[in-house]
GROMACS .gro file of C-alpha atoms in nm:
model
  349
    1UNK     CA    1 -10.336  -1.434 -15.132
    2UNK     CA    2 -10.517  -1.317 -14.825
    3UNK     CA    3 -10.578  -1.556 -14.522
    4UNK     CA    4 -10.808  -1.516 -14.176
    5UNK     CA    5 -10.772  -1.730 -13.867
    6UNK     CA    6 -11.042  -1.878 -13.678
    7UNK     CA    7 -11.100  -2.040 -13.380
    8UNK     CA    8 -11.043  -2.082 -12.981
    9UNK     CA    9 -10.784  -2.212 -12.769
   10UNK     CA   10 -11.033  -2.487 -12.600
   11UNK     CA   11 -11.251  -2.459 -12.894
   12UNK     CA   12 -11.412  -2.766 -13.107
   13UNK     CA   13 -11.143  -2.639 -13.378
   14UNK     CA   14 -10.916  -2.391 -13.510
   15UNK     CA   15 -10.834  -2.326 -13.887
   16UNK     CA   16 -10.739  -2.072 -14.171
   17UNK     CA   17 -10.921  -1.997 -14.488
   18UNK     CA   18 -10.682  -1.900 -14.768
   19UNK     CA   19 -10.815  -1.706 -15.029
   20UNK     CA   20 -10.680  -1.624 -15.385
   21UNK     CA   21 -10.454  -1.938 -15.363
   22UNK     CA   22 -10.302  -1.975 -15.727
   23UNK     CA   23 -10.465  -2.298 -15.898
   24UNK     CA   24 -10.266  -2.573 -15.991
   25UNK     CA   25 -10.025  -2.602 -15.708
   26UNK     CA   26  -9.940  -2.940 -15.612
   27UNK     CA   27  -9.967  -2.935 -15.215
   28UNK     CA   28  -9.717  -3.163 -15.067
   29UNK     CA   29  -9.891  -3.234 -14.812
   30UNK     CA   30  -9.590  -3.452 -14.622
   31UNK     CA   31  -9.401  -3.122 -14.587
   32UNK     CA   32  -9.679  -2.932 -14.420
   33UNK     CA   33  -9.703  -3.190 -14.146
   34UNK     CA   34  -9.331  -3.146 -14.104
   35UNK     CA   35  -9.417  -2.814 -14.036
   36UNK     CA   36  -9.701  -2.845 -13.824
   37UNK     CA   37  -9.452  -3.083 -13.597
   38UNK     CA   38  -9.223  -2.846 -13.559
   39UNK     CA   39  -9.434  -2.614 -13.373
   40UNK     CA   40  -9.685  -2.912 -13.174
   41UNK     CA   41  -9.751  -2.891 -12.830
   42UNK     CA   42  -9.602  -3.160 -12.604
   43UNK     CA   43  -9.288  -3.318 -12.789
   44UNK     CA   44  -9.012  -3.284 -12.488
   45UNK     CA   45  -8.929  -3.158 -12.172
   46UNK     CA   46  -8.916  -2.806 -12.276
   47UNK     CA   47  -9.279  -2.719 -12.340
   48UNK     CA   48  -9.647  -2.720 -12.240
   49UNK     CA   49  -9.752  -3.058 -12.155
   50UNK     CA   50 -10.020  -3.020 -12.335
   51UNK     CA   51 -10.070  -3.259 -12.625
   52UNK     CA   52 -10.177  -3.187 -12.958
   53UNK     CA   53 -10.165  -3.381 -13.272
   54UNK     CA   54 -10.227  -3.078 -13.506
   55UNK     CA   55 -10.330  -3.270 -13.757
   56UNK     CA   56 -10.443  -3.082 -14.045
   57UNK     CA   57 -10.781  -3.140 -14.246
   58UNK     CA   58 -10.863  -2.990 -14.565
   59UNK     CA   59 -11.212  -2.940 -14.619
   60UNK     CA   60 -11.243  -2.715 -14.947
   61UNK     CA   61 -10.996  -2.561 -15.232
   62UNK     CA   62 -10.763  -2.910 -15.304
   63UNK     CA   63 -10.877  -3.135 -15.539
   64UNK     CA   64 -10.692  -3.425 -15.709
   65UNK     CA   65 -10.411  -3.312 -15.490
   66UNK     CA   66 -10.389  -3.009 -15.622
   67UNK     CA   67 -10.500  -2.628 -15.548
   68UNK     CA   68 -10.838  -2.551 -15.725
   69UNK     CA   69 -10.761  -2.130 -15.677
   70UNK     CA   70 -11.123  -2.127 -15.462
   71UNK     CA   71 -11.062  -2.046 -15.076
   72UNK     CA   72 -10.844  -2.329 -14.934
   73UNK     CA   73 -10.997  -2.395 -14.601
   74UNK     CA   74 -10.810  -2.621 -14.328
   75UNK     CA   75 -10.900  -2.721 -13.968
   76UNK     CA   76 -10.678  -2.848 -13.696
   77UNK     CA   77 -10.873  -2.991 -13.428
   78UNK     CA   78 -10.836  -2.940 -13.043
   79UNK     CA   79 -10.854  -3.235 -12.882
   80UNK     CA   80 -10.624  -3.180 -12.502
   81UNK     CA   81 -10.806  -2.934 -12.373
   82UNK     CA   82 -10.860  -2.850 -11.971
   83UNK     CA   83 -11.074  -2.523 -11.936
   84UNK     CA   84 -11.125  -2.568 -11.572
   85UNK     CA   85 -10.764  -2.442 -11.514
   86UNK     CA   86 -10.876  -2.058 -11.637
   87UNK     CA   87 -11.085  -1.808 -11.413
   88UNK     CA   88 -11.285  -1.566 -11.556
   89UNK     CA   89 -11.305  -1.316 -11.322
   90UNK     CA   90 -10.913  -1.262 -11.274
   91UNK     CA   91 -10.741  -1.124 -11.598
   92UNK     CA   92 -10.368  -1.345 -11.622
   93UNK     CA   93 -10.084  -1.038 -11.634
   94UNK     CA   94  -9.924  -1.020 -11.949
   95UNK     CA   95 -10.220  -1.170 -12.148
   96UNK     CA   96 -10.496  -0.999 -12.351
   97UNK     CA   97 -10.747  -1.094 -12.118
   98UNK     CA   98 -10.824  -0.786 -11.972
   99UNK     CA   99 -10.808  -0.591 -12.308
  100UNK     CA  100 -11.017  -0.833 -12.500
  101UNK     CA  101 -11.273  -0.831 -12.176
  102UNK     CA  102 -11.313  -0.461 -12.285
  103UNK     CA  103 -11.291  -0.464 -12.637
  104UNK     CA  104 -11.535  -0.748 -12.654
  105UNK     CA  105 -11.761  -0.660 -12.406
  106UNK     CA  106 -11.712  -0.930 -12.168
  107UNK     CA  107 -11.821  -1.208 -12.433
  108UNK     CA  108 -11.452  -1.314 -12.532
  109UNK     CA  109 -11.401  -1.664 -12.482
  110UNK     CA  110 -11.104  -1.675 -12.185
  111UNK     CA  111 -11.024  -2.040 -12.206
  112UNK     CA  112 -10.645  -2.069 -12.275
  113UNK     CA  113 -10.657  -1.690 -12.453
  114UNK     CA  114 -10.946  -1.795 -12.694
  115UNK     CA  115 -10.865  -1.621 -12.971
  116UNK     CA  116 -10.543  -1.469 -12.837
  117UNK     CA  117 -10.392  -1.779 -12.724
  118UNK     CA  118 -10.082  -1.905 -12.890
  119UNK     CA  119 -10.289  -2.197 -13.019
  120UNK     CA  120 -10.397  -2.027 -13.285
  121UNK     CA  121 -10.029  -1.992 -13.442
  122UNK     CA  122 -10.094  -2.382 -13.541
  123UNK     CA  123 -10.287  -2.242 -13.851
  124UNK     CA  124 -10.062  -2.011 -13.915
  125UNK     CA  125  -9.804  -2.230 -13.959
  126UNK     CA  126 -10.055  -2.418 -14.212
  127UNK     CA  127 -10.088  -2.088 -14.400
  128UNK     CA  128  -9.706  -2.042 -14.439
  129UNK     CA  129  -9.637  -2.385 -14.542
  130UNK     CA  130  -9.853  -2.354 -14.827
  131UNK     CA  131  -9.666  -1.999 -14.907
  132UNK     CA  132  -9.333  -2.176 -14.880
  133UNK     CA  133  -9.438  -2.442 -15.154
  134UNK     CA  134  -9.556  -2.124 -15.402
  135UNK     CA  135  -9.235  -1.909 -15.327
  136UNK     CA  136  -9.005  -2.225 -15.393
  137UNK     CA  137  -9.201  -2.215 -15.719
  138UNK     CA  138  -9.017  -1.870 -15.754
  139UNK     CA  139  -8.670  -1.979 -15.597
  140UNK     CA  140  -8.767  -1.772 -15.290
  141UNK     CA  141  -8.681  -1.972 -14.965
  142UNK     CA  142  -8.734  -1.860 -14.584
  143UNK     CA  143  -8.524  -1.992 -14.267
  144UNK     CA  144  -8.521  -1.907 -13.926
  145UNK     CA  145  -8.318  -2.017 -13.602
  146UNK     CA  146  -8.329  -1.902 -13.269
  147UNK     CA  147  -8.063  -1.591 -13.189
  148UNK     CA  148  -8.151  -1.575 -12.829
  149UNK     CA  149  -8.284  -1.713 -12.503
  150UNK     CA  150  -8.263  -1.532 -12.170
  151UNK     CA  151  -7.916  -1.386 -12.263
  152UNK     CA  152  -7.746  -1.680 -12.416
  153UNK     CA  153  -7.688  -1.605 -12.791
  154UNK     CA  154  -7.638  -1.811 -13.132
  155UNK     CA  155  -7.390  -1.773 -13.371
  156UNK     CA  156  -7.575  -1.482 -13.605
  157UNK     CA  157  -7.697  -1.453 -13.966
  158UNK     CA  158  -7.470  -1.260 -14.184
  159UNK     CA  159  -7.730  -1.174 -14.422
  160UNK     CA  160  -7.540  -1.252 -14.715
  161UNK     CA  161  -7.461  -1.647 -14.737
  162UNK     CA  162  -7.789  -1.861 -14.581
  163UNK     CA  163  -7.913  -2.048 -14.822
  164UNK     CA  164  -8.152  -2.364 -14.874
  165UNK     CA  165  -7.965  -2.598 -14.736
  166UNK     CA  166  -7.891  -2.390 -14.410
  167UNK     CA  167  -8.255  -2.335 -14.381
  168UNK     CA  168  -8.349  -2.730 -14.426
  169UNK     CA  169  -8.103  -2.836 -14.193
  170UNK     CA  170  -8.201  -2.581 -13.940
  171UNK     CA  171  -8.555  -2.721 -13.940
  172UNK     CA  172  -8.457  -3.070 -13.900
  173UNK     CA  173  -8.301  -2.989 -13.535
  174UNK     CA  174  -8.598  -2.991 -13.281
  175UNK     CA  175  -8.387  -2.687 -13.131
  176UNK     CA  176  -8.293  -2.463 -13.417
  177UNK     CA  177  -7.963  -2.310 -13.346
  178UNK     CA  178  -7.639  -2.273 -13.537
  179UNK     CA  179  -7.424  -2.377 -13.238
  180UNK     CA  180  -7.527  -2.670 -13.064
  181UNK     CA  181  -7.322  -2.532 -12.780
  182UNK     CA  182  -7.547  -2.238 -12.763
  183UNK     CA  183  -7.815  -2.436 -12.789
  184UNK     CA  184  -7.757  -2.678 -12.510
  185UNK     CA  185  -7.701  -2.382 -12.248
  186UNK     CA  186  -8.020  -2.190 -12.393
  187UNK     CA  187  -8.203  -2.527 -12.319
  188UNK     CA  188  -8.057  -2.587 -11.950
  189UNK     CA  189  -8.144  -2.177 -11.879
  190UNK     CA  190  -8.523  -2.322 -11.987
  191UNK     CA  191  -8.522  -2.611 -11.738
  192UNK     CA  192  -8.413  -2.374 -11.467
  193UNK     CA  193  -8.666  -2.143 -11.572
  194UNK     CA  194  -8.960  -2.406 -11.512
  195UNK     CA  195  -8.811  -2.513 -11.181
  196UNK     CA  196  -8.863  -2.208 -11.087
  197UNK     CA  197  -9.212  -2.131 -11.145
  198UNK     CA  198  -9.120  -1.885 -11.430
  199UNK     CA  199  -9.059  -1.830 -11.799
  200UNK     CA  200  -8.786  -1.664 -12.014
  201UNK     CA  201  -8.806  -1.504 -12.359
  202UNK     CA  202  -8.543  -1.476 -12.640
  203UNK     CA  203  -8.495  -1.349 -12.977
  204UNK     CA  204  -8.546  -1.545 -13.327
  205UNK     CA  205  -8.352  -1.438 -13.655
  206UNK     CA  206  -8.499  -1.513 -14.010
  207UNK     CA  207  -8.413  -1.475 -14.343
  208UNK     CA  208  -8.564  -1.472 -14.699
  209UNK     CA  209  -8.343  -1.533 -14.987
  210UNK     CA  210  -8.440  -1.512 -15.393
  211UNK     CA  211  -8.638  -1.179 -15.394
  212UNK     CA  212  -8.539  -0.978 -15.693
  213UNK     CA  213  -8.477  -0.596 -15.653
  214UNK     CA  214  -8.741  -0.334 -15.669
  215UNK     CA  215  -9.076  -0.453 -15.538
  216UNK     CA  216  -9.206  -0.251 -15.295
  217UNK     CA  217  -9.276   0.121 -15.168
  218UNK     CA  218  -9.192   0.406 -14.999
  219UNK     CA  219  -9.552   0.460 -14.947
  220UNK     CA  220  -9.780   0.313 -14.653
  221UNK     CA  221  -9.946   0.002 -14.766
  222UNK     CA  222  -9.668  -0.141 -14.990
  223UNK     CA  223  -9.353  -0.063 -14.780
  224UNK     CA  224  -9.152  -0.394 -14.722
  225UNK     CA  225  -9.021  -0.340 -14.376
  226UNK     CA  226  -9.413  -0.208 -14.307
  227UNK     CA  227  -9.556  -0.560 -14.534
  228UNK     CA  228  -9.294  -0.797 -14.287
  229UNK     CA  229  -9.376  -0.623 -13.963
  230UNK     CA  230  -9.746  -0.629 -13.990
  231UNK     CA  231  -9.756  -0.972 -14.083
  232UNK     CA  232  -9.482  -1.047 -13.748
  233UNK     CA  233  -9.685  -0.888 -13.518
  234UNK     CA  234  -9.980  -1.111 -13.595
  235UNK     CA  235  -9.774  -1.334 -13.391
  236UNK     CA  236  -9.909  -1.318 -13.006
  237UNK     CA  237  -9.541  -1.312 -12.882
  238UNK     CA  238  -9.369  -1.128 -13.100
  239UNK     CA  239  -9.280  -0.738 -12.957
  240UNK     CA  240  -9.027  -0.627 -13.105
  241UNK     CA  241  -8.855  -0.637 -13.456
  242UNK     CA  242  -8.518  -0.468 -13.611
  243UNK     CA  243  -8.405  -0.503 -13.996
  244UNK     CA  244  -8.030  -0.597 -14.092
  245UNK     CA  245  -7.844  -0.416 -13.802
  246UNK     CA  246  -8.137  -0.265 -13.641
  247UNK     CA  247  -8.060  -0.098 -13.346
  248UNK     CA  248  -7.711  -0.109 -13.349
  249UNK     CA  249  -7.719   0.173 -13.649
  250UNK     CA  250  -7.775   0.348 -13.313
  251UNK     CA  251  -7.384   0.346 -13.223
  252UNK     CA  252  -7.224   0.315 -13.558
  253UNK     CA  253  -7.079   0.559 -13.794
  254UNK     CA  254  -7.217   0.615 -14.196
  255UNK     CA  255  -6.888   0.449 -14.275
  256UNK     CA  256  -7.001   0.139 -14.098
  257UNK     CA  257  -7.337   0.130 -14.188
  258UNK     CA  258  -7.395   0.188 -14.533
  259UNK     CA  259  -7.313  -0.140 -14.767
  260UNK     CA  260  -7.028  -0.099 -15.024
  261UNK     CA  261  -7.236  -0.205 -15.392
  262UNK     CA  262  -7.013  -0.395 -15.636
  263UNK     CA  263  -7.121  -0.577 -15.995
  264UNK     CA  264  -7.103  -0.941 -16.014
  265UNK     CA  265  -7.150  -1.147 -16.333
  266UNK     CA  266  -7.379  -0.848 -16.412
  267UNK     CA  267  -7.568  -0.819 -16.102
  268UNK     CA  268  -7.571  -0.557 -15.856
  269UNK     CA  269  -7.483  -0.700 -15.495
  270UNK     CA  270  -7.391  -0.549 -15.154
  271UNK     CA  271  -7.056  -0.641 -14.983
  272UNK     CA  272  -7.288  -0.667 -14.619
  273UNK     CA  273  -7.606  -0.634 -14.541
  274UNK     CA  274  -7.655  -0.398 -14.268
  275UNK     CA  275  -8.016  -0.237 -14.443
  276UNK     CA  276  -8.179  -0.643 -14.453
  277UNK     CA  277  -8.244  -0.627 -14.802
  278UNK     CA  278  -8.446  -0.260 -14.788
  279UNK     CA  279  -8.406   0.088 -14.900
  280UNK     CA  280  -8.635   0.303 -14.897
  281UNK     CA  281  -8.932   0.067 -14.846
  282UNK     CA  282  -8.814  -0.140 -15.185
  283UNK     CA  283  -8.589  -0.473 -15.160
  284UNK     CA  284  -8.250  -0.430 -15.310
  285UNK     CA  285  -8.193  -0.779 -15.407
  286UNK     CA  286  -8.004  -0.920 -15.143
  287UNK     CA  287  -8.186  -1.106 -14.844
  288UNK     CA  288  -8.469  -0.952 -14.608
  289UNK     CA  289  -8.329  -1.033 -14.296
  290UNK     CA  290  -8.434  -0.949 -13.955
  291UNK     CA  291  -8.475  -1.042 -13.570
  292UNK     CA  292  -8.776  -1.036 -13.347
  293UNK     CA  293  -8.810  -1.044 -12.987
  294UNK     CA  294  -9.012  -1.293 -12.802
  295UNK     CA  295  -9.175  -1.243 -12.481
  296UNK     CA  296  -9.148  -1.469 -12.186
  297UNK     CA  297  -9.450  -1.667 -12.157
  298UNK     CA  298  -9.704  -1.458 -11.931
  299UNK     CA  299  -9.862  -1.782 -11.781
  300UNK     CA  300  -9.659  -1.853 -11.477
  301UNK     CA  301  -9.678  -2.008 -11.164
  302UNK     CA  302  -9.611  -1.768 -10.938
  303UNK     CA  303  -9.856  -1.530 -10.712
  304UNK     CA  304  -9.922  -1.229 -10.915
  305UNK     CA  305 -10.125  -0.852 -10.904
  306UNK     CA  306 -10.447  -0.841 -11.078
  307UNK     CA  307 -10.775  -0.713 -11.021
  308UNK     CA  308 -11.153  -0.876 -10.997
  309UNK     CA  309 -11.312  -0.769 -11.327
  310UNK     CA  310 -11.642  -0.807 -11.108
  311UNK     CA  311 -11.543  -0.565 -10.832
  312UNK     CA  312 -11.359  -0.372 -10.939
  313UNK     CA  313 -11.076  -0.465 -10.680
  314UNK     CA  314 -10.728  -0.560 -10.638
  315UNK     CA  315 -10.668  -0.896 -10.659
  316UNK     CA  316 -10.413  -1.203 -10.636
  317UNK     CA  317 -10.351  -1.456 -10.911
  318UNK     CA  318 -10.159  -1.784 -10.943
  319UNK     CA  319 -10.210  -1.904 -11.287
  320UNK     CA  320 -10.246  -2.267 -11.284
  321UNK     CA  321 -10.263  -2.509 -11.583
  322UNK     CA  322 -10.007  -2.629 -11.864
  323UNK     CA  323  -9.736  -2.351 -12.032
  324UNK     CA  324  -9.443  -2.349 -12.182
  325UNK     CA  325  -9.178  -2.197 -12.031
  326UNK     CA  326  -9.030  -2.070 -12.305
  327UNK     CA  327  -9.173  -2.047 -12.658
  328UNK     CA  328  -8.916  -1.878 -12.877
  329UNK     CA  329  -8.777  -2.266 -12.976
  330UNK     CA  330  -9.149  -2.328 -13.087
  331UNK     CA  331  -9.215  -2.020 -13.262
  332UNK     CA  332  -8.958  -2.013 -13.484
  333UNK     CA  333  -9.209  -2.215 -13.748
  334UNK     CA  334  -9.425  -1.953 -13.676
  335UNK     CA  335  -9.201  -1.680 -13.773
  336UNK     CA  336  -9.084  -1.861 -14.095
  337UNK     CA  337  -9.471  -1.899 -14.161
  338UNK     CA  338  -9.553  -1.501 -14.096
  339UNK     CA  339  -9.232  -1.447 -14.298
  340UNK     CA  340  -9.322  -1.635 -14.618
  341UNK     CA  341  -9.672  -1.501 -14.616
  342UNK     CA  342  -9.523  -1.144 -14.591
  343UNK     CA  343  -9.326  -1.289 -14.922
  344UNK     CA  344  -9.623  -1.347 -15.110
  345UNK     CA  345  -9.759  -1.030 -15.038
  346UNK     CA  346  -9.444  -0.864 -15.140
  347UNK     CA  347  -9.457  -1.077 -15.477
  348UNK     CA  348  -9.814  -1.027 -15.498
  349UNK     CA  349  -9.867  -1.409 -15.528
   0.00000   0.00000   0.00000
């Protein structure tokens, strides 16, 4: 199942053609706009003011309810949009402006990122909901929360134990953390952030439970950890991403690293889960489990350095419209959704 993205920011539309989607699967379509909601513009305090409905229109590949196994096309259509806030001539730090400028030739469209923007994660999300209904087919089930924001952590995966249930009642919280504790601090470090003009990043931990051992490669093209990151850094704000234990391996001794194997009821399990699920490019059976890191939202209020694409000269930018300032509680449908499509490519759904 392959999908492409289409669309601008301030666009009539954005959407996602799905191709290869296996016939016959019975789209609940009440669970994708759970999904959608999760990541929508505009719900509270803590985001862009911007407001979105997101709702999603099929327009080809369901029929009777059901997946015909022809492209599945959806659109989400933009309907808040303010283009007068963006100048072209002044590239916003921290975006892709400047880079698509040049890659494009000038003829990128710059309103709210175009086709950079975070928008376009809203069909994303669309594409991994329909992934999560065919992996549940398989007893393969993804779930996310948010590990981080601006220093203040969650209580952490293990790797081992998250199940279903965990997962479901993580996406029913419109802040996804284990510790509502946590949470509550994360979400007072946000409000400080926008009184401040500014933005903060974080970190976002997700897990995939159900695959079986030995899919995969060692090879480029079919490597797991290769499969999960390409399909993770298709997310705009996503720059970093470590499996199991990641970079602590960096301080730890073989002894602590490697995970003890042990038969159960005929299965071959791992006493932790250090590795995320992987050797050697192959899953071992036990979760794929890892963290990204989330950027702090470039768009911020405050007087920054840039130059005048037209001449050539240094320049002064204060970027003005609607952000977030902080997206890692909003992307965490998004990594779920890059996730589960990773999944199917891994299963070779």
């Amino acid at each position: 199942m392959k999908h492409m993205i289409f669309g601008e920011s301030h666009g009539p539309a954005i959407g996602v053609v799905l191709e290869d989607v296996p016939p016959g699967l019975a789209l609940d379509l009440e669970a994708v706009e759970r999904e959608m909601a999760r990541r929508a513009p505009g719900r509270d305090s803590l985001s862009t003011p911007r407001k979105e409905a997101d709702q999603v229109e099929i327009l080809s590949g369901l029929f009777e309810g059901k997946t015909c196994g022809t492209p599945l096309c959806a659109v989400i259509r933009n309907t808040d949009t303010r283009s007068k806030d963006y100048q072209p001539d002044l590239p916003r730090p921290g975006h892709a402006d400047y880079a698509g400028h040049v890659r494009y030739d000038g003829c990128n469209d710059y309103r709210g990122g175009g086709h950079f923007s975070g928008r376009l994660t809203a069909p994303l999300v669309f594409a991994g909901a329909v992934a999560k209904q065919l992996l549940a087919e398989r007893g393969v089930y993804v779930g996310a929360h948010i590990r981080s924001i601006c220093g203040i952590e969650d209580q952490p995966f293990d790797g081992l134990h998250e199940d279903r249930a965990l997962f479901e009642a993580l996406a029913a919280k419109p802040f996804p953390t284990l510790s509502d504790e946590a949470g509550a601090q994360m979400q007072d470090a946000i409000r400080r952030a926008r009184e401040d003009r500014d933005s903060i990043g974080g970190s976002i931990e997700c897990c995939a439970t159900g695959l079986p051992a030995g899919l995969g490669s060692p090879d480029y093209g079919r490597n797991v950890e290769g499969i999960v990151s390409q399909h993770l850094f298709a997310v705009p704000a996503v720059k970093a991403i470590a499996f199991g234990a990641g970079f602590h391996f960096a301080s730890m001794r073989g002894s602590e690293a490697n995970d003890p194997l042990y038969v159960e009821q005929g299965r071959v399990l791992t006493r932790t889960n250090h590795t995320g699920g992987v050797n050697g490019g192959i899953t071992n059976g036990m979760p794929i489990w890892f963290t990204v890191a989330i950027r702090p939202t470039p768009s911020i209020a405050q007087p920054q350095e840039t130059v005048s694409l037209s001449s050539c000269e240094s320049a002064t930018l204060t970027v003005k419209g609607r952000h977030d300032p902080c997206i890692v509680h909003r992307a965490v449908p998004v990594v779920e959704a890059a996730c589960a499509l990773a999944m199917c490519e891994i299963l070779e759904i």
